[in-house]
Coordinates of C-alpha atoms in Angstrom, one line a residue:
Chain X
M224 CA 117.7 59.2 -22.4
E225 CA 116.9 55.3 -22.9
G226 CA 113.9 55.9 -24.1
E227 CA 115.4 58.7 -26.6
H228 CA 117.9 55.9 -27.6
V229 CA 115.7 53.4 -28.2
R230 CA 113.1 55.4 -30.1
T231 CA 115.9 56.7 -32.0
T232 CA 116.8 53.0 -33.3
A233 CA 113.4 51.9 -33.8
D234 CA 113.6 55.2 -36.1
M235 CA 116.0 54.3 -38.1
E236 CA 114.9 50.4 -38.3
W237 CA 111.4 52.1 -39.4
R238 CA 113.4 54.2 -41.9
R239 CA 115.4 51.7 -43.3
Q240 CA 112.8 49.7 -43.7
T241 CA 110.6 52.3 -45.4
D242 CA 113.5 53.6 -47.4
V243 CA 112.7 53.7 -51.5
S244 CA 116.1 53.6 -52.3
N245 CA 118.1 51.0 -52.7
V246 CA 120.7 50.8 -49.7
G247 CA 123.0 48.3 -49.3
S248 CA 123.1 45.1 -51.7
Q249 CA 119.6 44.8 -51.2
W250 CA 117.7 45.4 -54.8
P251 CA 120.3 45.4 -57.6
T252 CA 118.5 47.5 -59.9
I253 CA 117.3 51.2 -59.6
D254 CA 113.3 50.0 -59.7
G255 CA 114.0 48.4 -56.6
P256 CA 111.7 45.8 -55.6
L257 CA 109.9 46.2 -59.0
G258 CA 112.8 45.3 -60.9
V259 CA 114.8 41.7 -62.0
Y260 CA 116.9 40.3 -59.6
N261 CA 118.7 37.1 -59.1
E262 CA 118.8 34.6 -62.2
E263 CA 116.8 37.2 -64.5
A264 CA 119.3 40.2 -63.3
V265 CA 122.0 38.3 -64.5
K266 CA 120.8 37.0 -67.8
L267 CA 120.0 40.6 -68.4
A268 CA 122.8 42.2 -67.4
K269 CA 124.5 39.4 -69.7
S270 CA 122.3 40.2 -72.7
F271 CA 123.0 43.8 -72.4
Y272 CA 126.5 43.6 -72.2
Y273 CA 126.5 41.4 -75.6
G274 CA 123.6 43.2 -77.3
G275 CA 125.8 46.4 -77.2
F276 CA 128.0 44.9 -79.6
L277 CA 125.4 44.8 -82.2
L278 CA 125.5 48.3 -82.9
L279 CA 123.2 49.6 -80.0
P280 CA 126.2 50.8 -77.6
V281 CA 123.3 52.6 -75.7
L282 CA 122.6 48.9 -74.1
W283 CA 125.9 49.4 -72.5
F284 CA 124.7 53.0 -71.0
M285 CA 121.1 50.9 -70.1
N286 CA 123.2 48.3 -68.2
C287 CA 124.9 50.7 -66.2
F288 CA 121.9 52.7 -65.3
Y289 CA 119.4 50.4 -64.6
F290 CA 122.1 48.3 -62.4
W291 CA 123.5 51.6 -60.8
P292 CA 123.0 50.2 -57.0
V293 CA 125.4 47.2 -58.8
L294 CA 128.2 49.6 -59.7
Q295 CA 127.8 51.9 -56.3
H296 CA 128.5 49.0 -53.8
H297 CA 131.5 46.9 -54.9
E298 CA 130.3 43.9 -52.7
A299 CA 127.1 43.6 -54.6
E300 CA 126.6 40.3 -56.6
P301 CA 129.6 39.2 -58.6
L302 CA 127.8 37.9 -61.2
I303 CA 125.9 41.0 -62.2
R304 CA 128.9 43.2 -61.7
C305 CA 131.3 41.7 -63.6
Y306 CA 129.3 42.2 -66.9
V307 CA 127.9 46.1 -65.5
V308 CA 131.7 46.9 -65.3
K309 CA 132.5 45.8 -68.8
S310 CA 129.6 47.8 -69.7
E311 CA 130.7 50.7 -68.1
T312 CA 134.1 50.9 -69.6
T313 CA 133.0 49.9 -73.5
C314 CA 129.9 53.1 -72.6
M315 CA 133.0 55.3 -71.6
F316 CA 135.0 54.7 -74.6
F317 CA 132.3 54.6 -76.9
S318 CA 130.7 57.7 -75.5
V319 CA 134.2 59.5 -75.8
V320 CA 134.4 58.6 -79.4
L321 CA 131.4 59.6 -80.0
L322 CA 131.4 63.0 -78.5
G323 CA 134.5 63.7 -79.9
W324 CA 133.7 63.1 -83.5
A325 CA 130.4 65.0 -83.1
L326 CA 132.6 67.8 -81.4
I327 CA 135.2 68.0 -84.1
F328 CA 132.0 68.0 -86.6
A329 CA 130.2 70.5 -85.2
F330 CA 133.2 73.0 -84.2
G331 CA 135.6 71.8 -86.9
G332 CA 133.5 73.3 -89.9
E333 CA 135.0 73.5 -93.1
H334 CA 138.5 74.4 -91.5
I335 CA 138.8 70.4 -91.2
F336 CA 136.7 69.0 -93.9
G337 CA 136.5 71.2 -96.5
S338 CA 133.9 70.4 -99.0
Y339 CA 133.1 67.4 -97.0
W340 CA 131.0 69.4 -94.4
K341 CA 128.1 70.4 -96.7
H342 CA 127.7 66.9 -97.9
L343 CA 127.6 65.6 -94.2
A344 CA 125.7 67.9 -92.3
I345 CA 122.1 66.9 -91.3
Y346 CA 120.4 70.1 -92.6
N347 CA 121.9 70.0 -96.1
I348 CA 121.3 66.9 -96.9
D349 CA 117.7 67.3 -95.7
D350 CA 117.7 70.3 -97.9
K351 CA 119.1 68.4 -100.9
Y352 CA 117.1 65.4 -100.7
G353 CA 113.9 65.9 -98.4
P354 CA 110.6 67.4 -99.4
A355 CA 110.4 71.1 -100.7
Chain G
M15 CA 103.2 53.7 -40.9
E16 CA 99.6 53.6 -41.8
K17 CA 99.3 55.7 -45.4
G18 CA 96.3 57.6 -45.7
I19 CA 93.3 57.8 -48.5
L20 CA 94.4 60.9 -49.8
E21 CA 98.2 59.7 -50.1
M22 CA 97.3 56.5 -52.1
V23 CA 94.6 58.4 -54.1
G24 CA 96.4 61.5 -54.7
G25 CA 99.5 59.4 -55.3
E26 CA 97.9 57.4 -58.4
I27 CA 96.1 60.3 -59.6
I28 CA 99.2 62.4 -60.0
G29 CA 100.9 59.2 -61.6
I30 CA 98.3 59.3 -64.6
V31 CA 97.8 63.2 -64.7
S32 CA 101.8 63.8 -64.7
P33 CA 102.6 61.9 -67.9
V34 CA 99.4 63.5 -69.8
S35 CA 100.8 66.6 -68.9
I36 CA 104.4 66.4 -69.9
C37 CA 102.9 64.8 -72.9
M38 CA 100.8 67.4 -74.0
L39 CA 103.5 70.1 -73.0
L40 CA 106.0 68.7 -75.3
V41 CA 103.1 68.4 -77.8
V42 CA 102.4 72.2 -77.5
L43 CA 106.3 73.0 -77.4
L44 CA 106.5 71.2 -80.8
V45 CA 103.7 72.6 -82.4
H46 CA 104.5 76.4 -81.3
T47 CA 108.2 75.7 -82.7
L48 CA 107.6 73.7 -86.3
T49 CA 104.2 74.6 -87.0
P50 CA 102.6 77.3 -85.0
H51 CA 99.8 77.9 -88.1
G52 CA 99.2 74.7 -88.9
S53 CA 101.1 72.5 -91.5
S54 CA 102.1 73.9 -94.5
T55 CA 102.5 71.0 -96.3
S56 CA 99.2 68.6 -97.1
V57 CA 100.4 65.3 -95.6
A58 CA 98.2 62.3 -96.9
T59 CA 96.9 60.6 -94.4
I60 CA 94.2 57.8 -94.1
A61 CA 92.1 60.2 -92.2
M62 CA 92.2 62.1 -95.6
M63 CA 90.9 59.8 -97.9
I64 CA 87.6 61.5 -98.8
Y65 CA 88.3 64.9 -98.5
N66 CA 91.1 67.4 -99.0
E67 CA 90.6 70.2 -97.1
Q68 CA 91.4 73.5 -99.4
P69 CA 91.1 76.6 -97.4
N70 CA 88.9 78.4 -99.7
D71 CA 86.1 75.9 -99.7
S72 CA 82.9 77.2 -98.0
F73 CA 81.8 76.3 -94.2
V74 CA 78.9 73.6 -95.5
E75 CA 81.9 72.1 -97.4
K76 CA 84.5 72.1 -95.0
F77 CA 82.2 70.6 -92.7
K78 CA 80.8 67.8 -94.9
G79 CA 84.0 66.9 -96.0
G80 CA 85.4 66.9 -92.4
L81 CA 82.4 64.8 -91.3
L82 CA 83.0 62.1 -94.0
N83 CA 86.3 62.2 -93.3
A84 CA 85.7 61.1 -89.6
I85 CA 83.4 58.8 -90.4
V86 CA 85.9 56.5 -92.8
F87 CA 88.8 56.9 -90.1
V88 CA 86.1 55.5 -87.3
C89 CA 85.2 53.0 -89.3
I90 CA 88.5 52.0 -90.2
V91 CA 89.8 52.3 -86.5
M92 CA 86.6 49.6 -85.5
L93 CA 87.6 47.2 -88.4
V94 CA 91.1 46.9 -86.9
T95 CA 90.1 46.8 -83.6
F96 CA 87.9 43.8 -84.4
V97 CA 90.5 42.4 -86.1
L98 CA 92.7 42.6 -83.1
V99 CA 90.3 41.3 -80.6
G100 CA 89.9 38.1 -83.5
L101 CA 93.7 37.8 -83.3
F102 CA 93.9 37.9 -79.7
Y103 CA 91.1 35.4 -80.0
F104 CA 92.7 33.0 -82.0
R105 CA 96.0 33.6 -79.7
F106 CA 98.4 34.9 -82.5
T107 CA 100.0 36.5 -79.9
K108 CA 103.4 36.0 -81.3
C109 CA 102.3 37.4 -84.7
L110 CA 100.9 40.5 -82.9
R111 CA 103.7 41.4 -81.4
V112 CA 106.6 41.2 -84.0
Y113 CA 104.0 43.5 -86.0
M114 CA 103.6 46.3 -82.9
G115 CA 107.0 46.2 -82.0
F116 CA 108.0 46.4 -85.9
S117 CA 105.4 49.4 -85.7
A118 CA 106.8 51.1 -82.6
F119 CA 110.0 50.8 -84.3
T120 CA 109.1 52.5 -87.6
V121 CA 106.7 55.4 -85.3
L122 CA 110.2 56.2 -83.3
A123 CA 112.8 55.9 -86.3
W124 CA 110.9 57.4 -89.3
M125 CA 108.6 60.2 -87.3
G126 CA 110.8 60.8 -84.7
G127 CA 113.5 61.1 -87.3
I128 CA 111.3 63.4 -89.3
V129 CA 110.4 65.6 -86.2
A130 CA 114.0 65.5 -84.9
V131 CA 115.5 66.8 -88.4
E132 CA 113.0 69.4 -88.6
L133 CA 114.0 70.8 -84.5
I134 CA 117.7 70.6 -86.3
Q135 CA 116.7 72.7 -89.2
F136 CA 114.7 75.1 -87.5
F137 CA 117.9 75.3 -84.6
S138 CA 120.5 75.0 -87.3
I139 CA 122.4 72.6 -85.1
P140 CA 125.7 71.3 -86.6
I141 CA 125.0 67.2 -86.4
D142 CA 126.3 65.3 -89.1
I143 CA 124.4 62.3 -90.5
I144 CA 126.8 59.5 -88.8
T145 CA 125.9 60.6 -85.2
F146 CA 122.2 61.3 -86.2
A147 CA 122.0 57.9 -87.2
I148 CA 123.5 55.9 -84.8
C149 CA 121.5 58.0 -82.1
L150 CA 118.3 57.7 -83.8
V151 CA 118.6 54.1 -84.6
N152 CA 119.9 53.1 -80.9
F153 CA 116.6 55.5 -79.6
A154 CA 114.4 53.8 -81.7
S155 CA 115.7 50.1 -80.8
V156 CA 116.2 50.6 -77.1
G157 CA 112.3 51.9 -77.2
V158 CA 111.1 49.0 -78.9
M159 CA 113.0 46.5 -76.8
A160 CA 111.5 48.7 -73.9
V161 CA 107.8 48.9 -74.4
F162 CA 107.6 45.3 -75.6
F163 CA 110.7 42.7 -75.3
C164 CA 112.8 43.2 -72.2
R165 CA 113.0 44.8 -68.8
M166 CA 114.0 47.9 -68.7
P167 CA 114.1 50.6 -66.2
I168 CA 110.2 51.7 -65.6
V169 CA 110.8 55.2 -65.8
L170 CA 112.5 54.6 -69.5
I171 CA 109.6 52.6 -70.5
Q172 CA 106.9 55.3 -69.3
G173 CA 109.3 57.8 -71.1
Y174 CA 109.0 55.7 -74.4
L175 CA 105.4 55.6 -74.2
V176 CA 104.9 59.0 -73.4
V177 CA 107.5 59.8 -76.8
I178 CA 105.3 57.8 -78.8
G179 CA 102.4 59.3 -77.8
M180 CA 104.1 62.6 -78.7
L181 CA 105.1 61.7 -82.2
V182 CA 101.8 60.5 -83.2
A183 CA 99.9 63.4 -82.2
F184 CA 102.4 65.8 -83.7
W185 CA 101.5 63.6 -87.0
F186 CA 97.9 64.2 -86.1
T187 CA 97.9 67.4 -85.8
K188 CA 98.9 68.2 -89.3
L189 CA 95.9 67.3 -90.2
P190 CA 93.2 70.3 -90.7
E191 CA 91.4 72.2 -88.9
W192 CA 87.6 70.9 -89.5
T193 CA 88.9 67.2 -89.7
T194 CA 90.6 67.5 -86.7
W195 CA 87.9 69.0 -84.4
I196 CA 85.2 66.8 -86.2
L197 CA 87.7 63.6 -85.6
L198 CA 88.0 64.4 -81.9
V199 CA 84.1 64.1 -81.6
A200 CA 83.6 61.4 -83.3
M201 CA 86.6 59.1 -81.6
A202 CA 84.9 60.4 -78.4
I203 CA 81.6 58.9 -79.5
Y204 CA 83.3 55.7 -80.8
D205 CA 85.0 55.6 -77.5
I206 CA 81.6 55.4 -75.5
V207 CA 80.2 52.7 -78.0
A208 CA 83.2 50.6 -78.3
V209 CA 83.8 50.5 -74.1
L210 CA 80.3 50.1 -72.8
A211 CA 78.3 48.8 -75.4
P212 CA 78.3 44.9 -75.1
G213 CA 79.2 44.2 -78.7
G214 CA 82.0 46.8 -78.5
P215 CA 85.5 45.5 -79.4
L216 CA 86.9 47.2 -76.7
N217 CA 84.7 45.7 -74.1
M218 CA 85.3 42.3 -75.5
L219 CA 89.2 42.8 -75.5
V220 CA 88.9 43.5 -71.7
E221 CA 86.3 40.5 -71.0
L222 CA 88.8 38.5 -72.7
A223 CA 92.0 39.4 -70.8
I224 CA 89.9 39.0 -67.7
A225 CA 88.7 35.7 -68.2
R226 CA 91.9 34.4 -69.8
D227 CA 93.8 36.4 -66.8
E228 CA 96.2 38.1 -69.4
D229 CA 97.3 41.1 -70.3
I230 CA 95.8 43.5 -73.2
P231 CA 97.9 43.5 -76.1
A232 CA 98.2 47.0 -76.2
L233 CA 100.4 50.2 -75.6
I234 CA 99.1 51.2 -72.4
Y235 CA 100.8 53.5 -70.0
E236 CA 100.7 52.0 -66.3
A237 CA 101.5 54.5 -63.6
R238 CA 104.1 52.8 -61.1
P239 CA 102.2 51.4 -58.1
V240 CA 102.3 53.3 -54.7
L241 CA 104.0 50.5 -52.5
P242 CA 102.4 50.2 -49.1
R243 CA 105.3 48.4 -48.1
Q244 CA 109.2 47.9 -48.2
I245 CA 110.6 44.7 -48.7
S246 CA 114.0 44.5 -47.2
G247 CA 115.6 42.4 -50.2
P248 CA 115.5 40.0 -52.9
P249 CA 115.3 36.7 -52.1
P250 CA 118.3 34.3 -52.2
M251 CA 119.4 32.6 -55.5
S252 CA 118.3 29.2 -54.4
S253 CA 115.0 29.3 -54.1
S254 CA 113.1 29.1 -57.3
P255 CA 109.6 31.0 -57.2
T256 CA 109.0 34.2 -56.2
P257 CA 108.4 34.7 -52.5
A258 CA 105.2 36.1 -51.8
R259 CA 106.4 39.6 -50.6
T260 CA 107.5 40.7 -53.8
R261 CA 105.6 43.2 -55.6
R262 CA 106.1 43.5 -59.4
W263 CA 105.0 46.4 -61.8
S264 CA 103.1 45.7 -64.9
N265 CA 101.4 42.6 -65.6
R266 CA 103.7 40.6 -63.4
R267 CA 100.6 40.2 -61.5
A268 CA 102.2 41.9 -58.3
P269 CA 100.4 40.3 -55.6
R270 CA 99.2 43.6 -54.2
N271 CA 99.5 42.4 -50.3
P272 CA 103.0 41.8 -49.7
G273 CA 101.9 41.3 -46.1
V274 CA 99.9 38.3 -46.7
G275 CA 101.3 35.3 -47.7
R276 CA 100.6 35.1 -51.4
G277 CA 102.5 32.4 -52.7
N278 CA 103.6 32.0 -56.4
S279 CA 102.6 28.8 -56.8
G280 CA 99.1 29.2 -58.2
S281 CA 96.2 31.0 -57.0
N282 CA 94.4 28.5 -55.2
S283 CA 97.0 27.7 -52.8
A284 CA 97.3 31.4 -52.1
L285 CA 93.8 31.7 -51.6
D286 CA 94.0 29.2 -48.8
N287 CA 97.1 31.2 -47.8
L288 CA 95.2 34.0 -47.1
R289 CA 92.5 32.4 -45.7
T290 CA 94.5 30.1 -43.0
S291 CA 96.9 32.9 -42.1
N292 CA 94.7 35.3 -40.7
G293 CA 91.1 33.7 -40.4
Q294 CA 89.9 36.9 -42.1
P295 CA 91.5 39.3 -44.0
T296 CA 92.7 41.6 -41.3
S297 CA 95.5 43.3 -42.9
L298 CA 93.5 43.9 -46.4
I299 CA 92.7 47.7 -45.2
T300 CA 95.7 49.0 -46.9
E301 CA 95.5 46.7 -49.6
P302 CA 93.6 46.9 -53.1
P303 CA 90.6 44.7 -53.1
L304 CA 91.7 41.4 -55.3
A305 CA 89.7 42.3 -58.1
P306 CA 91.2 41.2 -61.4
E307 CA 93.5 44.6 -63.0
V308 CA 90.9 46.9 -65.0
G309 CA 91.7 50.4 -65.3
I310 CA 90.8 53.0 -67.7
I311 CA 91.2 52.1 -71.2
G312 CA 90.7 54.2 -73.5
S313 CA 89.7 53.6 -77.2
R314 CA 92.7 54.1 -78.8
L315 CA 94.2 50.9 -77.1
V316 CA 94.1 49.4 -80.7
S317 CA 93.7 51.8 -82.8
S318 CA 95.9 54.1 -81.6
T319 CA 98.9 53.0 -82.7
G320 CA 97.3 50.9 -85.4
D321 CA 96.6 54.6 -86.9
A322 CA 100.5 55.1 -86.3
G323 CA 100.9 51.9 -88.3
M324 CA 98.6 53.2 -91.3
L325 CA 100.3 56.7 -91.0
N326 CA 103.5 55.1 -91.4
S327 CA 103.0 53.2 -94.6
I328 CA 100.5 55.3 -96.2
S329 CA 101.5 59.0 -95.3
T330 CA 104.3 61.0 -96.9
V331 CA 105.5 64.1 -96.4
V332 CA 106.1 65.1 -100.0
A333 CA 102.8 67.6 -100.8
G334 CA 100.8 66.1 -102.9
H335 CA 101.8 62.7 -103.3
Q336 CA 99.1 60.3 -102.9
A337 CA 99.9 57.1 -101.0
T338 CA 100.7 53.7 -103.5
E339 CA 98.8 51.1 -103.4
S340 CA 101.2 48.5 -102.2
N341 CA 101.2 51.0 -99.1
V342 CA 98.0 51.0 -98.5
D343 CA 97.7 47.4 -98.3
E344 CA 99.9 46.7 -95.4
D345 CA 98.0 49.4 -93.0
T346 CA 95.4 47.4 -92.4
V347 CA 96.9 45.0 -90.1
P348 CA 96.3 46.6 -86.8
L349 CA 99.5 48.2 -85.2
V350 CA 98.2 46.9 -81.8
S351 CA 101.4 46.7 -79.6
H352 CA 101.3 44.0 -77.0
G353 CA 102.2 44.8 -73.2
T354 CA 104.9 43.7 -72.0
N355 CA 103.4 40.9 -70.5
N356 CA 102.2 38.1 -72.6
S357 CA 101.9 35.1 -71.6
S358 CA 104.3 33.3 -73.7
T359 CA 106.9 35.8 -73.2
A360 CA 106.3 36.5 -69.7
A361 CA 107.0 32.7 -69.4
A362 CA 110.4 32.7 -71.4
L363 CA 111.3 35.8 -69.7
D364 CA 110.6 35.0 -65.9
G365 CA 109.5 31.3 -65.5
M366 CA 108.5 32.3 -61.7
E367 CA 105.7 34.3 -63.1
S368 CA 103.9 31.6 -64.8
G369 CA 102.2 30.9 -61.4
M370 CA 100.9 34.2 -61.0
R371 CA 97.7 34.7 -61.3
F372 CA 95.5 37.3 -59.7
Q373 CA 92.7 36.1 -57.8
G374 CA 89.0 36.4 -59.1
S375 CA 86.6 38.6 -57.5
D376 CA 85.1 36.4 -54.8
Q377 CA 87.1 38.3 -52.1
G378 CA 87.0 41.7 -54.0
G379 CA 83.7 42.3 -52.6
S380 CA 83.9 41.7 -48.9
E381 CA 87.0 44.2 -48.8
S382 CA 86.5 46.5 -51.2
E383 CA 84.3 48.8 -48.8
D384 CA 87.6 49.0 -46.7
E385 CA 89.3 50.4 -49.3
G386 CA 87.4 53.2 -49.8
L387 CA 88.3 54.4 -53.4
G388 CA 88.7 51.5 -54.8
L389 CA 91.5 53.0 -57.0
G390 CA 94.1 51.0 -56.4
V391 CA 92.5 47.8 -57.7
S392 CA 96.0 47.1 -59.0
G393 CA 98.0 49.8 -57.4
A394 CA 98.1 51.2 -60.5
V395 CA 96.0 53.0 -63.0
K396 CA 96.4 52.4 -66.8
L397 CA 95.4 54.8 -69.1
G398 CA 95.6 53.5 -73.1
L399 CA 98.0 55.5 -75.4
G400 CA 95.3 56.6 -77.1
D401 CA 94.2 59.1 -74.9
F402 CA 97.2 60.3 -74.5
I403 CA 97.1 61.1 -78.5
F404 CA 93.8 62.4 -78.5
Y405 CA 94.2 64.6 -75.2
S406 CA 97.6 66.1 -77.3
V407 CA 96.0 66.3 -80.5
L408 CA 93.3 68.6 -78.9
V409 CA 95.8 70.6 -77.3
G410 CA 98.1 71.0 -79.7
R411 CA 95.5 72.0 -82.1
A412 CA 94.5 75.0 -79.3
A413 CA 98.4 76.2 -80.0
M414 CA 98.1 76.7 -83.3
Y415 CA 95.6 79.4 -82.7
D416 CA 96.6 81.1 -79.0
L417 CA 98.1 80.1 -75.9
M418 CA 95.1 80.9 -74.2
T419 CA 92.7 78.4 -75.6
V420 CA 95.9 75.8 -74.4
Y421 CA 95.2 77.0 -71.0
A422 CA 91.6 76.9 -71.3
C423 CA 91.9 73.0 -73.1
Y424 CA 94.2 71.5 -70.7
L425 CA 92.2 72.2 -67.5
A426 CA 89.5 70.9 -69.4
I427 CA 91.3 67.8 -69.9
I428 CA 92.8 67.1 -66.9
G429 CA 89.4 68.2 -65.2
G430 CA 87.7 65.4 -67.2
L431 CA 90.4 63.0 -66.5
G432 CA 89.6 63.6 -62.8
A433 CA 86.4 62.9 -63.1
T434 CA 87.1 59.9 -65.2
L435 CA 89.2 58.5 -62.3
I436 CA 86.7 59.2 -60.0
L437 CA 83.8 57.4 -61.7
L438 CA 86.3 54.7 -61.9
A439 CA 86.6 54.5 -58.2
V440 CA 82.8 54.4 -58.2
W441 CA 81.8 51.6 -61.0
R442 CA 84.9 49.6 -61.1
R443 CA 85.5 48.5 -64.8
A444 CA 86.8 49.7 -67.8
L445 CA 86.0 52.9 -68.6
P446 CA 86.5 55.0 -71.9
A447 CA 88.1 58.3 -71.0
L448 CA 88.0 60.0 -74.1
P449 CA 84.2 61.4 -74.0
I450 CA 84.2 64.0 -70.9
S451 CA 87.4 65.2 -71.8
I452 CA 87.2 65.9 -75.1
T453 CA 83.9 67.3 -74.4
L454 CA 85.1 69.5 -72.2
G455 CA 87.9 70.3 -74.2
V456 CA 86.1 70.8 -77.4
V457 CA 83.6 73.2 -75.5
F458 CA 86.0 75.0 -73.8
Y459 CA 88.2 75.5 -76.8
F460 CA 85.3 77.3 -79.0
L461 CA 83.9 79.0 -76.3
T462 CA 87.4 80.9 -75.3
R463 CA 88.1 81.2 -79.1
L464 CA 84.9 83.1 -79.7
I465 CA 83.9 84.8 -76.5
L466 CA 87.3 85.0 -74.5
D467 CA 89.7 86.0 -76.9
P468 CA 87.9 88.8 -78.6
F469 CA 87.2 89.9 -74.6
V470 CA 90.7 89.9 -73.4
V471 CA 92.5 91.0 -76.3
D472 CA 90.1 94.0 -76.6
L473 CA 90.8 94.7 -73.0
A474 CA 94.5 94.7 -73.6
T475 CA 94.7 96.8 -76.7
H476 CA 92.6 99.4 -74.9
L477 CA 95.0 99.1 -72.0
V478 CA 93.0 97.7 -69.4
V479 CA 94.2 94.9 -67.7
F480 CA 92.7 92.2 -65.1

C-alpha cells in the first residue's frame, strides 16, 4: 500500500513534469516553453490589443488564442491578463457585429437591401469588373 | 523516461511530412475544384516570356518552347538568388525584410483573394464585399506579421507558410503542361547545382549564415522541435537573461540540451559551463550534437517567393494581356523572405536572445555518434518553402490528368523526401530536397499515365476488378 502510494505520487509528479499542456500559471502562451514569456509577453499582449484598433480586429482574436492559458486561469499574470481580457471583450463585440452583418446579407438578400444587394455581392462584382 | 531513437526520429519526420502532405492535398483540392483540365485563361508569367504554348503546336515545337521557357526561368532564379546572397553579404537585412514582407502580403492578399473569389463563385456563397475585404486584409496582414515580424502561435506561422506555398503552387499549375514538366526537371537540376556545388548561390548562402551564425533570410518551414524534457515554468520576471533551461523555437537558437546549464550570456561561458559541470558530456545521449543548425534547404529558398514576387508584379489574370514594362522592372528584386530571426530584429524583439548563439561544431563530433541519426541537429528539420511549392505543383499537375497519377506521384514524393531525410542524417549538411522527389515523381507520373492508366481502365471497362 505504502509502495503503491509512493509510486502513484511519483507517477503523478512525472506526469506533471512531462505534461506538455500548460497547467497552472506556468507558461502564458499556448506554445508553452517555445512561446514568449515575461516582459516580452506583456509587450506582445499590449501591442496586439492596440494593434487591433488599426482595422485589424483579428489581432484581438490572436491575443485570446495565443494567451489562452492566461484566460483560463484567473490568477495568471495580471499584467498580461488585463490586456487579454480587454481583447476578448472587443473581439466578441466585433465578431458579433461582423457575423450579424454577414448573415443579414446572406439571408436577407433582396428583401432587405433591394437592388443594392446585387451591387454588394462578391460574385456579381467579380462578374462585372473581373476578367471575362 | 528515455525516448528511443525511433520516437525522436519519427517525430521529426512526421513534423516535415505532415505539412508537405497538407500542402499537396490543398493544392489537389483546389486544382480539382477550380481548374480540373488545366487553366483556360493563359496567364502571362515570367515563365512564359519566350514561348506561349498553344494546344495545337507540334510535339517538337512544344518541347523546344518548354525547354526555352525553363532555361530562362532557371537563369532568372539564379540571378535573383545571387542578388539575395549579395544583399545578405552586405547586410542589407532591413531592406530585404521589408521587401519580403511586402511580397508575402501581395501573395496572400492578391493571389489569396483571387483564389477566394474563384471559390466563392464556384460555391455561390452570398458574401458581400465589405466582409470579404475585411477578412482578406486581416488574413494577409496577420500572415505577414506571423511569418516575419511578430511572435505568434507556432501553429499559425506554420499554417501561413503552408498557405503561401499552396497559393504559389496553385498559381504555377496555371502554366501549360509541357512547360511545367520541363520546368520541374530543370529546377531539380538547378537545385543540385545551387546547393552542392561550391560556387552555388545557396551553398554560399548557407555558409555565410553558418559563419555569421545568423538565420538564412528566406521562407523556411521549421517543424516544431521535439522537446526532450519539460521545464516547469517560466523564469521570474526579474532575471534578465533567460536561464539555460529554456528551449526556443525557430532561430531562437534553443539550447538543445535543457538539462545542461547553457547560459544565455555567451557561447564561451556556456561551453565552460558544459565542461565544468559534468567533466564529460554524459547527459548528451538524448541531446543533439552541437552542430550549427542546418536542415534540408531547398533551392527555392529565394526563388519561390522570388517567383511569387515576379508573378505578382507581372502576371495578370486577364487573358492575353502582357505585362507592362513598369511591372517587369520591379520583379527582379528578390522576393526573399527573412526568417523570423534576423539578428537585428531579434535583438529588438527580444534582448535576451542576443547572447544566444549556437556552439561551434567542436563538440559535435564526439557526441554525434551517441545521437544515432543526427537528425536532431537542432531538434527541428527545416524545409525551404520552394520545395513545398514544387512538390505541390507536380501533384497539382498530376491531378489535372487523373487521381491515379496523384496517388502515384504523392507516394513518389514522400518516398523521395524520406530518402533525402536519411541522406541528411548521414551527411549532415544542407541538402537539396528537390532532385530525388521530383525525379521519382516525374518518372512515376509518366509511367502511371502511359502504362498503368490504360491497363486499369481497360480492366475496369471490361469489368475485371482487382
